[in-house]
XYZ file of C-alpha atoms in Angstrom:
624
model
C -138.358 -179.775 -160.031
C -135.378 -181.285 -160.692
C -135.966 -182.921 -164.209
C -132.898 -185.098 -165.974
C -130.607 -183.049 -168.649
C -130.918 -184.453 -171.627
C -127.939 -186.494 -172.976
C -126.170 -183.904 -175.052
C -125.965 -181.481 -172.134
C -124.322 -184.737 -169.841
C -121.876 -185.391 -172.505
C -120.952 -181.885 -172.503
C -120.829 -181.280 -169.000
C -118.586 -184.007 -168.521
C -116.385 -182.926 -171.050
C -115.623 -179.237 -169.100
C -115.143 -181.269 -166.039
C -112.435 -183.567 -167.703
C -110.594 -180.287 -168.863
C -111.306 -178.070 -166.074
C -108.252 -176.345 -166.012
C -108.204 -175.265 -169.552
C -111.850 -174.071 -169.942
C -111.280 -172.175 -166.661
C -108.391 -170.168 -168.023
C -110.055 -169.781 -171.534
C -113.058 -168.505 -170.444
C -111.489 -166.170 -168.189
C -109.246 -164.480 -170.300
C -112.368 -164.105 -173.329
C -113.833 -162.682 -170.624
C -111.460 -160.384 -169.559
C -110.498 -159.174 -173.243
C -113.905 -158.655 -173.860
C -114.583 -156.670 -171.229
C -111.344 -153.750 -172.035
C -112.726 -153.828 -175.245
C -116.371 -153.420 -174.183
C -115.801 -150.827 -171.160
C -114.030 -148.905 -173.489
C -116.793 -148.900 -176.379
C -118.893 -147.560 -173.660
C -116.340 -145.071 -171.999
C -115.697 -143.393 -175.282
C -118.687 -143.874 -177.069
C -118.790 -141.550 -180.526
C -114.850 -140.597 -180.137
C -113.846 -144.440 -179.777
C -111.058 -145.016 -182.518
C -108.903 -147.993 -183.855
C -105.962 -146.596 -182.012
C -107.953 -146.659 -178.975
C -109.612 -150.266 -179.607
C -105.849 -151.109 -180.277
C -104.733 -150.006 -176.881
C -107.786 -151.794 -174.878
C -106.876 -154.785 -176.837
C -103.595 -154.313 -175.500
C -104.381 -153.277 -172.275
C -106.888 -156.242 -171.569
C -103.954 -159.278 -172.876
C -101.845 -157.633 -170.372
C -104.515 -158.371 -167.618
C -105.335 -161.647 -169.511
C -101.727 -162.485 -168.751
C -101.231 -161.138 -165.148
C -104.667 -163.257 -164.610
C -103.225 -166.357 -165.859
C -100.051 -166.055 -163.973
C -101.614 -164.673 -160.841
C -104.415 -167.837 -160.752
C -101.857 -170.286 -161.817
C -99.220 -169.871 -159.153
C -102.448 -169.770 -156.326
C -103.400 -172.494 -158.068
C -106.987 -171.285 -158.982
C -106.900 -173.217 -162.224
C -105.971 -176.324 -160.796
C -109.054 -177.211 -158.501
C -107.453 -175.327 -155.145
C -111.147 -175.424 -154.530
C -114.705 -176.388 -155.600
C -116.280 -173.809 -158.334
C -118.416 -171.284 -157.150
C -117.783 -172.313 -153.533
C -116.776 -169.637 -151.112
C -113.103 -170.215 -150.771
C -112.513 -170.185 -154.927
C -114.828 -166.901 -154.649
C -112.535 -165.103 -152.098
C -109.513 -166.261 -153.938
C -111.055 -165.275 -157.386
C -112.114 -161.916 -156.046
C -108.091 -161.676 -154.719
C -106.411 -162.557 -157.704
C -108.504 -160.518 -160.812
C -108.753 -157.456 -158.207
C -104.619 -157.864 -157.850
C -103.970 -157.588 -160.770
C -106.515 -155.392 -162.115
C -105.799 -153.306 -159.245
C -102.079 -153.198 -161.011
C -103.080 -152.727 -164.224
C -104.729 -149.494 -162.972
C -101.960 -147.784 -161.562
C -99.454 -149.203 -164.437
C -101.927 -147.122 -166.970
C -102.003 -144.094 -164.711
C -98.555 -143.966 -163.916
C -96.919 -144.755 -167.554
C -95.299 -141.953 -169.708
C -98.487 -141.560 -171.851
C -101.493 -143.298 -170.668
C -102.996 -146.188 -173.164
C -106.656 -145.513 -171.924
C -108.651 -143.570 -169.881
C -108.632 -143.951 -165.886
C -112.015 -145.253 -165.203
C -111.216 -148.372 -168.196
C -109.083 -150.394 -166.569
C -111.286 -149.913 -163.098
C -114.646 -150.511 -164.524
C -113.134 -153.449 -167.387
C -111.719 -155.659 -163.846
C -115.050 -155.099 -161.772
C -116.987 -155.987 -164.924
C -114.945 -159.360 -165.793
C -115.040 -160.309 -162.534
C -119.022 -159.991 -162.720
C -118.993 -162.293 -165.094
C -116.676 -164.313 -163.908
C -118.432 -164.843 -160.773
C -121.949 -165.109 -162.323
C -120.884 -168.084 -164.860
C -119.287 -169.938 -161.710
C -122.530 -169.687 -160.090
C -124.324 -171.041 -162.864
C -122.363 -173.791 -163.737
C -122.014 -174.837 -160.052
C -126.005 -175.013 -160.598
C -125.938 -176.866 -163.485
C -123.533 -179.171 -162.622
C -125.837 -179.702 -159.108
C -128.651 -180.490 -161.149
C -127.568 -182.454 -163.618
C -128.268 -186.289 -162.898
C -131.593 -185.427 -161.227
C -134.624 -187.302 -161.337
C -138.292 -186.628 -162.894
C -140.255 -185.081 -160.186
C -142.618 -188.264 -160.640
C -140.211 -190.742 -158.985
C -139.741 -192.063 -155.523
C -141.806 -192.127 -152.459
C -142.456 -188.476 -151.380
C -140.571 -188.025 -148.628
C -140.451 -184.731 -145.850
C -136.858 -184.095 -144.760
C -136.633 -182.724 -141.464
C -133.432 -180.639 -140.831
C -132.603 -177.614 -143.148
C -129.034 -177.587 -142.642
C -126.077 -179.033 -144.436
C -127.068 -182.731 -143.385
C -130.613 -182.006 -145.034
C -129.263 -180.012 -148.222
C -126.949 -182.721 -149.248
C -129.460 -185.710 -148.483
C -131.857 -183.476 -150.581
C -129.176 -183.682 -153.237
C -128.817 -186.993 -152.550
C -132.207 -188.199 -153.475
C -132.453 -186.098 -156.590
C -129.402 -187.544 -157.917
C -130.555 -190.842 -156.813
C -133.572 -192.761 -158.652
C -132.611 -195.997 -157.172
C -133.215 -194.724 -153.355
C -136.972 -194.683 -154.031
C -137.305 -191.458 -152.088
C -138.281 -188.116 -153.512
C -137.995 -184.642 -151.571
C -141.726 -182.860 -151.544
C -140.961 -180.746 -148.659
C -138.527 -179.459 -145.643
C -139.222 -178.871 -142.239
C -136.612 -176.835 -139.797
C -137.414 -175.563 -136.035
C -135.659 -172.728 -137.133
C -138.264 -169.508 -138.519
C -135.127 -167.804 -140.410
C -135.475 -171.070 -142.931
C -139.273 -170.250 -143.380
C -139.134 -169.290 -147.269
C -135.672 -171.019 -147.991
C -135.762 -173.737 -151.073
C -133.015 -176.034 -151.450
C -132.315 -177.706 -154.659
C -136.114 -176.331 -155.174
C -137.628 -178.652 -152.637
C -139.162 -175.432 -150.149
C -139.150 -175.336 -146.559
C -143.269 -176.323 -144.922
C -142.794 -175.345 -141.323
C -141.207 -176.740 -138.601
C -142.129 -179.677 -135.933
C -145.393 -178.431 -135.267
C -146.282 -178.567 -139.029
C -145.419 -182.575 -140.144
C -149.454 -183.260 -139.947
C -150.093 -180.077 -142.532
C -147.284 -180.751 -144.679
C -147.902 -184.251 -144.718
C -151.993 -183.743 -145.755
C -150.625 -181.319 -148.133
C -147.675 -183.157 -149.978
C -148.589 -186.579 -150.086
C -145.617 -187.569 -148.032
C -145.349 -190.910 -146.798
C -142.313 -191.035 -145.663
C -139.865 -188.212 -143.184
C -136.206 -188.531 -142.836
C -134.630 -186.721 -139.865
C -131.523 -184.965 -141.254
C -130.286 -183.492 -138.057
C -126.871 -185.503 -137.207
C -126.425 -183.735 -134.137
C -130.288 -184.315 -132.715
C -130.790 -185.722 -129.129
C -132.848 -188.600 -127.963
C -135.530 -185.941 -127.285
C -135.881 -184.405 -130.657
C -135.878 -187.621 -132.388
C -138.549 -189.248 -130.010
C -140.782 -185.788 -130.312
C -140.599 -185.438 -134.104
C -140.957 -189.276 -134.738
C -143.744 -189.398 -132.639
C -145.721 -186.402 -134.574
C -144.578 -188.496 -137.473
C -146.065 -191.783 -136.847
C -149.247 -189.621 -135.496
C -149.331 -188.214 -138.947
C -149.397 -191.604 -141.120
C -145.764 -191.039 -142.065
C -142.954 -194.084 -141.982
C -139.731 -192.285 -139.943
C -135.890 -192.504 -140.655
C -133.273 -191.016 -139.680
C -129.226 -190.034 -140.441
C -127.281 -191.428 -138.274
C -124.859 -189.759 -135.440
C -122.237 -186.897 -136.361
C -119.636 -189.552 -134.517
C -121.220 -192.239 -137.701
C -120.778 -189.735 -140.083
C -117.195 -188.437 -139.399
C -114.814 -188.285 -141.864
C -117.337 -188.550 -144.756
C -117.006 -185.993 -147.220
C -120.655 -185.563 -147.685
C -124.156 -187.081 -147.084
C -125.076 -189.928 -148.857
C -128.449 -191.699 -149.413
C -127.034 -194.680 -148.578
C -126.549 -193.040 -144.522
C -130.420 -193.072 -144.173
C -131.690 -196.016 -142.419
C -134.504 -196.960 -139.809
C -134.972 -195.204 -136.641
C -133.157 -198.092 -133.630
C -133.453 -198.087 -130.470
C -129.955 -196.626 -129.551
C -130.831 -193.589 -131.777
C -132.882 -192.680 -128.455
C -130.144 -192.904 -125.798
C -129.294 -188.999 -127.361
C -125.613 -190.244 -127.276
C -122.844 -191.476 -128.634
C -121.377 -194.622 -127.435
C -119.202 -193.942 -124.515
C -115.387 -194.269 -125.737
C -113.308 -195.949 -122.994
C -109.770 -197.137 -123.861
C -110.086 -200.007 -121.745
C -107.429 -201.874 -123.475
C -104.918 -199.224 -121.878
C -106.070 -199.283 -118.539
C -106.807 -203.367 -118.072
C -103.465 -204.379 -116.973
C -104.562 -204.995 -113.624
C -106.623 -207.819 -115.088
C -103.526 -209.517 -117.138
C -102.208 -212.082 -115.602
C -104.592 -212.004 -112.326
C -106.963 -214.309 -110.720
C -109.979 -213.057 -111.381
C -113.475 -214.159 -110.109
C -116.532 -212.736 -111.345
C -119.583 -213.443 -109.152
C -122.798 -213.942 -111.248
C -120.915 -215.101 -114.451
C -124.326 -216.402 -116.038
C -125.839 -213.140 -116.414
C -126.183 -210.958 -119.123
C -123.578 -208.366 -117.198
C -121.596 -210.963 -116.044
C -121.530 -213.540 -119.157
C -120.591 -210.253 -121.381
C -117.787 -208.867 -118.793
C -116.388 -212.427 -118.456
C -115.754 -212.496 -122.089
C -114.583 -208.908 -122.273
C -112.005 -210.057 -119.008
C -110.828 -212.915 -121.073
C -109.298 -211.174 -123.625
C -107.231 -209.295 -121.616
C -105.406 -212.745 -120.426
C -105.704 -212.729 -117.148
C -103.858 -215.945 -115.213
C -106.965 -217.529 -114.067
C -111.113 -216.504 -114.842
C -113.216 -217.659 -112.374
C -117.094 -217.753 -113.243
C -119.210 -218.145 -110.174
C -122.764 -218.530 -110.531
C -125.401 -220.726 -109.368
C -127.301 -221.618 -112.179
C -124.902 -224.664 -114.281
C -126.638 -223.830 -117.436
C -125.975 -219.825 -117.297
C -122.431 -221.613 -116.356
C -122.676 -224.142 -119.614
C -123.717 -220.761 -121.960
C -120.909 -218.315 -120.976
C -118.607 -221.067 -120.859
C -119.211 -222.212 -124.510
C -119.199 -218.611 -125.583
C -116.039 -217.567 -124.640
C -114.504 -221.262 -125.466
C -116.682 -222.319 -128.367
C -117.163 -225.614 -125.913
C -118.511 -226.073 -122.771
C -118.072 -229.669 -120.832
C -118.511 -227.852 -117.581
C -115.632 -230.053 -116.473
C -112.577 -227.889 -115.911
C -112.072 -225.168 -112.597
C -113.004 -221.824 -114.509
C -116.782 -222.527 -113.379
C -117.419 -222.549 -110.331
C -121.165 -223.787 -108.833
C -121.988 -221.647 -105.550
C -124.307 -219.220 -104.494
C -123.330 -216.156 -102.688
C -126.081 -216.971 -99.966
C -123.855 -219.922 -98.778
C -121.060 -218.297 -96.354
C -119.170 -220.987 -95.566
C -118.798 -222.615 -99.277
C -117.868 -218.673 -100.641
C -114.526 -218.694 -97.918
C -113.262 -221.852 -99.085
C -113.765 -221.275 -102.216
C -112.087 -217.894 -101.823
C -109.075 -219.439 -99.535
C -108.372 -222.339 -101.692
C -108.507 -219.994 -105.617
C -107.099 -216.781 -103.644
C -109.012 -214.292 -106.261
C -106.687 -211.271 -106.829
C -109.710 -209.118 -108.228
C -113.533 -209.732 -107.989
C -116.042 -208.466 -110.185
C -119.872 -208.763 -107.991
C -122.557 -209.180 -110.525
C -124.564 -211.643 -108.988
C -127.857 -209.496 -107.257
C -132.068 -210.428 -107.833
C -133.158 -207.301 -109.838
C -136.500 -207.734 -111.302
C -138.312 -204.851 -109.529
C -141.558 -205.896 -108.831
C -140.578 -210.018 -108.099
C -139.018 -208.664 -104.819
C -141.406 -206.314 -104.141
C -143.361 -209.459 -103.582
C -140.661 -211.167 -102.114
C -137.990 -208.681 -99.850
C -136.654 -210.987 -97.809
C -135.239 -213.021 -101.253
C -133.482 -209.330 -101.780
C -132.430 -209.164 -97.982
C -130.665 -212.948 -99.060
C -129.087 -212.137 -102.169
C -128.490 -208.547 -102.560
C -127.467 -207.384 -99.022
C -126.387 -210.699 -97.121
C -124.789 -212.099 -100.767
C -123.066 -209.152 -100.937
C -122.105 -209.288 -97.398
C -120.298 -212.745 -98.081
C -118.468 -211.748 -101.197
C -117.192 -208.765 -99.400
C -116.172 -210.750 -96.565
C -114.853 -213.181 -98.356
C -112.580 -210.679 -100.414
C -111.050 -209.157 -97.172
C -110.389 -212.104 -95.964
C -108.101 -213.228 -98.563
C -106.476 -209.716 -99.310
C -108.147 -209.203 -102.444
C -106.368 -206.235 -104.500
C -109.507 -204.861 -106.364
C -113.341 -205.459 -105.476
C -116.178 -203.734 -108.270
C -119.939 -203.936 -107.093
C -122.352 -203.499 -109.580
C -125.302 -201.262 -108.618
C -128.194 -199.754 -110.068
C -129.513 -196.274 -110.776
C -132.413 -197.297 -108.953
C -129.740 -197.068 -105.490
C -129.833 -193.623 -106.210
C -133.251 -191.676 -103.614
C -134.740 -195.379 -103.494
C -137.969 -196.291 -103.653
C -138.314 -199.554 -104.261
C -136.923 -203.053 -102.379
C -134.177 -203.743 -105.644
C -133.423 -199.721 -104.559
C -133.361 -200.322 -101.153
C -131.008 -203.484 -101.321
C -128.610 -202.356 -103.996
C -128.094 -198.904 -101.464
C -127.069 -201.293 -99.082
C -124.967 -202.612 -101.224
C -123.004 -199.946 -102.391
C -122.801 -199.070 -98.511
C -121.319 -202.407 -97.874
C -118.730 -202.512 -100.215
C -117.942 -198.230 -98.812
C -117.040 -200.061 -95.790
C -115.019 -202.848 -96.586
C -112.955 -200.244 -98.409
C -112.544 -198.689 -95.260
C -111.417 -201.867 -93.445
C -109.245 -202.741 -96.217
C -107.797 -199.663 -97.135
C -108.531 -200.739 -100.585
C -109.972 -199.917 -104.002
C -113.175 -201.380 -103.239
C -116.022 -200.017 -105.317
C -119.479 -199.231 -107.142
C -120.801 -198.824 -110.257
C -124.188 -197.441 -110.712
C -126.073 -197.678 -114.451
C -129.456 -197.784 -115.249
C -131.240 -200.025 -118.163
C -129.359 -202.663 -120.133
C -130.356 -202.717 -123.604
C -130.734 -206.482 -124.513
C -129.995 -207.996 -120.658
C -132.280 -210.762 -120.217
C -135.825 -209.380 -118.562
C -135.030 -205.812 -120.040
C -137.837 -203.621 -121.933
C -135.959 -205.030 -125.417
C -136.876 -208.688 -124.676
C -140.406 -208.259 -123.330
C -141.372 -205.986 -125.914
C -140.207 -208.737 -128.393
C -141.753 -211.410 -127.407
C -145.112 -208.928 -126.657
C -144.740 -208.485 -130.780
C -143.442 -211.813 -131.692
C -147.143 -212.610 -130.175
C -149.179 -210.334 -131.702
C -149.697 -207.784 -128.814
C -150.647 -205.800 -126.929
C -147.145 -204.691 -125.625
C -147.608 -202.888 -122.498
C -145.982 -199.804 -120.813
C -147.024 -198.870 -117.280
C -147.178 -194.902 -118.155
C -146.835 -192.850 -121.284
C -144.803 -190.278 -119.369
C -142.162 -193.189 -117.758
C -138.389 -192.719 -118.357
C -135.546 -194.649 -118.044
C -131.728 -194.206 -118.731
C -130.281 -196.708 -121.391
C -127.037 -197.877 -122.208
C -125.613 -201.140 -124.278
C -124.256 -204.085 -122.674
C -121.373 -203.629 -124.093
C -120.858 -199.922 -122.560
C -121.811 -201.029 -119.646
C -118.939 -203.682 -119.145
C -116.379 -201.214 -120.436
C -116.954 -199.066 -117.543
C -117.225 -201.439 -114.844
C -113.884 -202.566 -116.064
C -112.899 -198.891 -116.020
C -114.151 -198.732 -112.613
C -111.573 -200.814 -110.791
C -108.703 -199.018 -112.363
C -110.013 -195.204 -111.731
C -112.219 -195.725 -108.769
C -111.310 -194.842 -105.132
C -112.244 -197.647 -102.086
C -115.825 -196.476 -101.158
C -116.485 -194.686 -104.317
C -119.801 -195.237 -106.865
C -119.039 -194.429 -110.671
C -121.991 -193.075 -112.365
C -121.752 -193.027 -115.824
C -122.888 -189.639 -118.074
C -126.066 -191.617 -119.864
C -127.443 -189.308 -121.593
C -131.291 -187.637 -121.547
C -133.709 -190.193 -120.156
C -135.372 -192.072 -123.047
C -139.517 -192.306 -122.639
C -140.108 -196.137 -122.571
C -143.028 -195.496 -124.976
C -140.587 -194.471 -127.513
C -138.669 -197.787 -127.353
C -141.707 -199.286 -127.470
C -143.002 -198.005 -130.985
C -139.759 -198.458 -132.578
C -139.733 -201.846 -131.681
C -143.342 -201.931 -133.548
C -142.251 -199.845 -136.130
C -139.583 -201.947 -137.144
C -141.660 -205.110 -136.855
C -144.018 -203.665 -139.887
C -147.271 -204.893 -137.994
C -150.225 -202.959 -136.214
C -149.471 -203.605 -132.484
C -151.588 -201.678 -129.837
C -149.441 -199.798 -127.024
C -151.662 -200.499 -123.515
C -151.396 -198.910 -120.564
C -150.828 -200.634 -116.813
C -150.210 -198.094 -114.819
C -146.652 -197.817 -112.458
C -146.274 -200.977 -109.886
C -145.376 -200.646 -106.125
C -141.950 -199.426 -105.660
C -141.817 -198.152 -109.219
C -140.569 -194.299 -109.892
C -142.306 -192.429 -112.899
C -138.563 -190.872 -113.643
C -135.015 -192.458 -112.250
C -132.060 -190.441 -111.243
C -128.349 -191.153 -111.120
C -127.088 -189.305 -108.166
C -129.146 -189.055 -105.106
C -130.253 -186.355 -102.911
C -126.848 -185.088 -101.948
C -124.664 -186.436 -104.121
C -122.335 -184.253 -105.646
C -120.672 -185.732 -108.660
C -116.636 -185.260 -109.405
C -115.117 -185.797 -113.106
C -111.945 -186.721 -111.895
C -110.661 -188.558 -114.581
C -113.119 -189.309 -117.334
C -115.267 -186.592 -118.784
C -118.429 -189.050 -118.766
C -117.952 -190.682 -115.519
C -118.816 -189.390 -112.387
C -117.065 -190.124 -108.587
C -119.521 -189.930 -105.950
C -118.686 -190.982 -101.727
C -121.064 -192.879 -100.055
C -121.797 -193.501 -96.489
C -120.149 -196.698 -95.135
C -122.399 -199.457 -93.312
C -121.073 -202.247 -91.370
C -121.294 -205.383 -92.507
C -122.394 -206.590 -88.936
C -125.072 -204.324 -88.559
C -126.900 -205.728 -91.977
C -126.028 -209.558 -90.750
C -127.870 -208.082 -87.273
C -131.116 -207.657 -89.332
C -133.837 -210.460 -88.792
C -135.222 -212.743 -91.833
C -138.177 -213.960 -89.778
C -140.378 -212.534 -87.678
C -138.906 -209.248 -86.893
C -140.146 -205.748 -85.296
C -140.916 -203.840 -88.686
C -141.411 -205.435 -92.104
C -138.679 -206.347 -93.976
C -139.423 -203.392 -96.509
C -139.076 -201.240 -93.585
C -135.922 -202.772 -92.456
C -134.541 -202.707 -95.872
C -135.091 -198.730 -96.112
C -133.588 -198.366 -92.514
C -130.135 -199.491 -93.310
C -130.105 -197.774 -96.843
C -130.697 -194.383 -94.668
C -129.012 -195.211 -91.944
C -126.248 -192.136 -90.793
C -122.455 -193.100 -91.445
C -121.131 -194.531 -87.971
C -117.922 -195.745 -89.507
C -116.095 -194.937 -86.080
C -117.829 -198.184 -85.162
C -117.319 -200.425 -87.755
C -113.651 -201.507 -87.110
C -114.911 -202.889 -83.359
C -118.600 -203.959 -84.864
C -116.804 -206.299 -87.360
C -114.415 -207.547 -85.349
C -117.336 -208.386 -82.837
C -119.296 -210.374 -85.435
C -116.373 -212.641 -87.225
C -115.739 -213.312 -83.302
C -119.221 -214.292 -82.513
């Protein structure tokens, strides 16, 4: 399969191709001569003369001519298109049945005929036989030449029978350096059952990689399927690994655009953003951000890993004044030094609160008059506050409370919450609070008149506490790295997506609005988890803890109701929410209260709209 040419046939080979145009037309007119003079031999047979060899002669320099003419100014000769492929084909076919075509009627038509009818018929169909048949088989030749002995590389399956997988084929054939040799194709698709490309025969499909593995020798399977989802590569990775084989895969048709063909080079490890099933979300935030250039902007939770990365995102769109608010001074001291490349924590763009504190959040509001607030400051570790609600209660609700408080107060132009998927049907306290939330800010939009605003996302690849990081350091140790079911799901996006859209948010969103961004297919956190492993090159064992309290075995985006509108983005959604008045979550009791604060906590996230009583409510409780 495959073997190397031996030099004289290279040398030769890349002679033709030096002096395509001339060994086109040369071969094509022999051709063409040769076939008038043969069809004619056979045509006459016995009664064939000199006069008529004369006239065939004759005949076929006529069509050599027309031929020559006819492929020169369609520019057939001069590499219009590939050999062999299907566009020089059709135009071959065109221009030597043209003229042929003419030749025929010339002959029929002319005062004495040179030849016979049927010669000039038969002699075109026959040299364009020929023609067609030595394209073919130099286009082989010329695909095979440069490949390797059968006996080098790693034998490697290719999944994906298409163009992706024929040219990667190619690729590796051509390729001794790559260290990967083709033993075998695999394609969902039945028609390719008996197909061979380049020689390397199709096994099966998914359901297969075991046999064809046991039966090859493969150690190694490439996925060759550009366009493949986060469910196709986590399902045929996963036989993979189960069948001893090492996986990689060809990255995204939105990686590959604008190459003109597959190269080895493209194949590289399976990551973990191969499984979100999407391309990065485009946003042309740099269009839309001049609401942030030259404003006073405070972002609320600055230390985080949302609100570190959107403070230096915000900071290159100059805004007059960047206010990072955050209670922890070294998560201050880190964003600060990031964005400044210093960090002596001594000048007024940090600011040391916590959004608990009321009174300290007004003055510091009334005396730095924020024009537009970014709220990323919020307790999310799921299970912590399931241990611990009335901490959410503080942060997430009451926080929130203050910041939006704080905003109207002051008249500030643009407010963005950032929420959770997990706001969406909650289950769970972090649910429960970040509803309230998003219900919060719904009202001060009313009040306002404002856009005031949510934005709801689920995992954050690399945020501090995420699967990434504790799957890391579970390696980094030696094991085991846990997953609480093999069946869990989670929607994914990068930080960096993530702070494109809330910064989208606050120039497309409506007051009382949630954005939801398009995130894909769910990703199975078992998945993430064996990459991670597989790209650390050591024997880890995957355990299994079972879900915690409050913990859903699938998350959603929209909740039971929600209706989503693509108003303006064709990967973000608009969703209403019900208001809640701020008064009525300050009403709720941290000690001792009638229900659990759990309970509590799920009340006001369900609780029906009664914004005809919010304007009074408020006004009741800034009173008292």
């Amino acid at each position: 399969m495959g073997l190397l040419p031996d030099a004289a046939g290279d040398v030769w080979i890349e002679r033709v191709r030096a002096d395509r145009r001339a060994w086109l037309m040369l071969f094509d007119g022999a051709t063409i001569l040769s076939s008038y003079v043969g069809f004619s031999a056979f045509r006459y047979g016995s009664e064939l003369t000199g006069d008529v060899l004369g006239n065939a002669a004759t005949l076929g320099a006529l069509a050599v001519i027309a031929q020559w003419s006819a492929g020169s100014a369609a520019r057939l000769y001069q590499g219009r298109a590939t050999v062999a492929s299907f566009e020089e084909t059709a135009l071959l076919c065109l221009v030597a049945l043209g003229c042929g075509w003419g030749l025929v009627v010339g002959n029929l038509y002319s005062t004495g005929p040179l030849l016979a009818r049927s010669v000039p018929a038969g002699a075109t169909f026959m040299a364009l036989l020929v023609m067609l048949l030595a394209r073919a088989t130099w286009r082989s030749a010329v695909q095979r030449h440069g490949f390797v002995a059968s006996s080098q590389g790693e034998p490697t399956l290719v999944f994906g029978a298409g163009e992706a997988g024929r040219q990667l084929v190619h690729a590796m054939l051509r390729g001794p350096a790559s260290g990967m040799r083709p033993v075998g194709l695999l394609d969902d698709d039945t028609w390719k059952r008996r197909l061979r490309l380049h020689g390397v025969p199709v096994l099966g499909t998914r359901d297969d990689i075991a046999t064809a593995a046991r039966v090859t020798g493969a150690r190694l399977l490439v996925i060759a399927v550009p366009s493949a989802g986060a469910s196709l590569v986590g399902e045929v990775s996963t036989a993979a690994r189960e069948a001893g084989l090492a996986v990689k895969v060809l990255p995204s048709l939105a990686e590959l655009f604008g190459r003109p063909q597959v190269d080895i080079r493209d194949v590289r490890a399976i990551d973990v953003h191969d499984l979100l099933g999407r391309g990065p979300v485009e946003t042309d935030v740099a269009s839309i951000a001049d609401y942030v250039t030259g404003k006073r902007v405070l972002v609320t939770g600055a230390g985080g890993s949302i609100g570190s990365e959107l403070c230096r995102q915000l900071h290159t769109y100059r805004p007059a004044e960047l206010m990072m608010l955050d209670r922890d001074e070294s998560a201050l001291h880190a964003v600060q030094l990031s964005i400044h490349g210093r960090a002596l924590l001594d000048s007024s763009d940090v600011v040391l609160a916590d959004i608990r504190d009321r009174d300290t959040l007004g003055r510091i509001f009334l005396d730095r008059r924020p024009e537009v607030v970014f709220h990323a400051a919020a307790l999310k570790h799921l299970p912590m506050l399931e241990q611990y609600p009335v901490e959410a209660m503080k942060s997430n609700v009451l926080g929130t409370a203050n910041v939006l408080d704080a905003a109207v107060m002051v008249g500030v132009e643009r407010f963005v919450n950032i929420s959770t998927d997990k706001a969406a049907n909650p289950a769970s306290v972090l649910g429960y609070s970040k509803r309230v939330a998003e219900r919060l800010t719904a009202f001060a939009a009313q009040e306002i008149s404002r856009p005031y605003l949510s934005v709801r996302f689920g995992n954050v690849l690399g945020s501090r506490g995420s699967v990434l990081t504790s799957f890391a350091a579970q390696i980094a140790a030696g094991g085991p790295v846990t997953v609480t079911h093999p069946d869990v799901t989670r929607y994914f996006m990068t930080v960096q997506e993530a702070v494109q859209l809330v910064i989208q948010a606050a120039a497309i969103g409506a007051g009382g609005e949630v954005l939801i961004l398009d995130m894909g297919e769910p990703v199975r956190i078992v998945d993430v988890a064996q990459q991670l492993i597989d790209q650390s090159g050591r024997e880890i064992e995957v355990v299994f803890t079972g879900l915690r309290d409050g913990e859903k075995l699938h998350e959603h985006l929209f909740g039971q109701g929600e209706a989503g509108e693509r108003r303006v983005h064709p990967l973000v959604s608009h969703v209403s929410v019900p208001a809640l008045p701020i008064w009525r979550a300050r009403t709720t009791p941290l000690g001792v209260a009638r229900l659990p604060m759990v309970e509590q906590l799920a009340h006001l996230a369900t609780l029906p709209d009664d914004s005809e009583l919010t304007l009074a409510g408020s006004q009741a409780e800034r009173l008292g």
